[in-house]
């Protein structure tokens, strides 16, 4: 490319600057192709047009190094990101509800979609992925751990969980637990003990 820029074809008049009458927007992708040796073109730039620009500049074309992003692939990625966001949204709400009911003295928690405005019924998600995400939030924010109870009936839409203190489920204090985590769990335990179970009222979650 540099050789062509200094050749007689490009410098008919050495006293004048070189003017390249090409698309400046596509040239940005040409530069990226030269920088990285490969490129993924946006779906609004046809591969044939990009290859025509490479040919104009005398750049060798390797088909395996040029890929085209498609609208289908972009939509799949957006859809997956939305599904992930909805999963974390719902599991965070369920974690808060589990904590409220556990503090009120209930270890068996019934999650009802209509009461906490979830994006989806919990059975919509993959069970293992949902429980891992839920327990991540439960342990991080509340020091709790939950196990999913199976549906009693096929028509049962409640998502039933068995909630316990994470330190009890994991077998007590672990050697690797930090002082900060230990203090947080002790504080949560004292806070739960201060709740009056005889006159407990539903928490607004």
C-alpha positions in Angstrom: 0.0 0.0 0.0 2.8 2.4 0.9 4.5 1.6 -2.4 1.4 2.5 -4.3 1.1 5.8 -2.5 4.6 6.8 -3.6 4.2 5.5 -7.1 3.7 7.6 -10.2 0.1 6.5 -10.4 -0.7 8.4 -7.1 1.8 11.2 -7.4 1.3 12.7 -10.9 2.2 16.1 -9.4 4.7 15.7 -6.5 3.9 19.3 -5.3 0.3 18.5 -4.5 -1.1 16.5 -1.7 -2.5 13.0 -2.4 -6.2 12.9 -2.8 -8.0 9.5 -2.4 -11.5 9.6 -3.7 -13.0 6.8 -1.6 -15.5 6.3 1.1 -14.1 7.6 4.4 -16.5 5.4 6.5 -15.3 2.2 4.9 -11.7 3.3 5.2 -12.0 3.1 8.9 -12.8 -0.6 8.6 -9.9 -1.0 6.1 -7.5 0.4 8.8 -8.9 -2.0 11.4 -8.4 -4.9 9.0 -4.7 -3.8 8.6 -4.3 -3.4 12.4 -5.7 -6.7 13.5 -5.5 -9.0 10.4 -9.2 -9.8 10.6 -12.5 -8.0 10.9 -16.2 -8.4 11.6 -18.1 -6.1 9.4 -21.4 -4.5 10.5 -24.5 -5.8 8.8 -25.0 -2.6 6.8 -21.6 -3.0 5.0 -21.7 -5.7 2.3 -18.6 -7.9 2.2 -18.3 -7.3 -1.6 -18.1 -3.5 -1.1 -15.4 -3.9 1.6 -13.4 -6.3 -0.6 -13.6 -3.8 -3.5 -12.0 -1.2 -1.2 -9.2 -3.6 -0.2 -8.6 -4.3 -3.9 -8.3 -0.6 -4.6 -5.7 -0.1 -2.0 -3.8 -3.2 -3.1 -4.4 -5.2 0.1 -4.5 -9.0 -0.2 -7.9 -10.5 0.7 -8.3 -13.6 3.0 -11.9 -14.7 3.1 -11.5 -16.5 6.4 -10.4 -13.2 8.1 -13.5 -11.3 7.0 -16.7 -12.0 8.8 -20.1 -10.4 8.6 -22.3 -9.7 11.6 -25.9 -10.4 10.8 -29.2 -9.0 12.2 -30.2 -12.5 13.2 -27.0 -12.9 15.3 -27.4 -9.4 16.8 -31.1 -10.1 17.8 -30.0 -13.4 19.4 -27.4 -11.6 21.4 -29.9 -8.9 22.5 -32.5 -11.6 23.4 -30.0 -13.5 25.5 -28.9 -10.3 27.3 -32.6 -9.6 28.1 -33.2 -13.1 29.4 -30.1 -12.8 31.7 -31.3 -9.5 33.0 -34.8 -10.8 33.7 -33.3 -13.8 35.5 -31.2 -11.6 37.8 -34.1 -9.2 38.3 -36.5 -12.1 39.4 -33.9 -13.9 41.6 -33.0 -10.7 43.4 -36.7 -10.1 44.2 -37.1 -13.7 45.3 -34.0 -13.4 47.5 -35.5 -10.3 49.2 -38.8 -12.1 49.7 -37.0 -15.1 51.2 -35.2 -12.9 53.7 -38.4 -11.1 54.7 -40.2 -14.4 55.4 -37.2 -16.0 57.1 -37.0 -13.1 59.5 -40.7 -13.5 60.2 -40.0 -17.1 61.3 -40.9 -19.0 58.1 -38.4 -21.3 56.6 -40.7 -22.7 54.0 -41.3 -19.8 51.5 -44.0 -19.8 48.8 -43.1 -17.5 45.9 -46.2 -16.2 44.1 -45.5 -14.3 40.8 -48.6 -12.1 41.2 -47.4 -10.8 44.6 -43.9 -9.6 43.8 -44.3 -8.8 40.1 -41.7 -11.1 38.6 -40.9 -11.0 34.9 -41.6 -14.7 34.6 -42.9 -17.6 36.7 -39.8 -19.1 38.4 -40.4 -22.4 36.6 -39.7 -20.5 33.3 -36.0 -20.6 34.1 -33.6 -23.5 34.1 -33.8 -24.8 37.7 -30.0 -25.2 38.2 -29.2 -21.7 36.8 -32.0 -20.1 38.7 -31.1 -21.7 42.1 -27.4 -20.8 41.6 -28.2 -17.2 40.9 -30.7 -17.0 43.8 -28.3 -18.5 46.3 -25.6 -16.1 45.1 -27.8 -13.2 46.1 -29.1 -14.9 49.3 -25.6 -15.6 50.6 -24.1 -12.2 49.5 -26.8 -10.0 50.9 -28.6 -12.0 53.7 -26.3 -14.9 54.7 -29.0 -17.4 53.7 -29.2 -20.4 51.4 -32.3 -21.9 49.8 -33.2 -25.3 48.4 -36.1 -25.8 45.9 -39.0 -28.0 47.0 -40.6 -30.0 44.3 -44.2 -29.2 43.1 -46.8 -31.2 44.9 -49.2 -31.0 42.0 -48.8 -30.2 38.4 -51.2 -27.3 38.8 -49.2 -25.8 41.7 -47.8 -22.5 40.4 -46.1 -21.6 43.7 -42.3 -21.8 43.7 -41.6 -23.4 47.1 -38.3 -22.9 48.8 -36.7 -24.2 52.0 -34.6 -21.4 53.5 -31.9 -21.8 56.1 -28.9 -19.9 57.5 -26.0 -20.4 55.1 -23.5 -21.0 57.9 -25.7 -23.8 59.3 -26.1 -25.4 55.9 -22.4 -25.2 55.1 -21.5 -26.8 58.4 -20.7 -23.9 60.6 -17.8 -21.5 60.4 -15.4 -22.1 57.6 -11.7 -21.4 58.0 -11.7 -19.4 54.8 -14.5 -17.1 55.9 -13.3 -13.5 56.4 -13.9 -11.5 59.6 -16.2 -9.1 57.7 -18.4 -12.0 56.5 -18.5 -13.5 60.0 -19.5 -10.2 61.6 -22.2 -9.8 58.9 -23.7 -13.2 59.6 -23.7 -12.6 63.4 -25.4 -9.2 62.9 -28.1 -10.8 60.7 -28.7 -13.5 63.3 -29.1 -11.0 66.1 -31.4 -9.0 63.9 -33.6 -12.0 63.2 -33.8 -12.8 66.9 -35.1 -9.4 67.7 -38.2 -9.9 65.5 -41.3 -10.7 67.5 -42.7 -13.9 66.0 -45.9 -13.7 68.0 -47.0 -10.4 66.5 -45.2 -10.7 63.2 -46.8 -8.8 60.3 -46.1 -9.4 56.6 -43.2 -7.4 55.3 -43.7 -5.3 52.2 -41.1 -6.6 49.8 
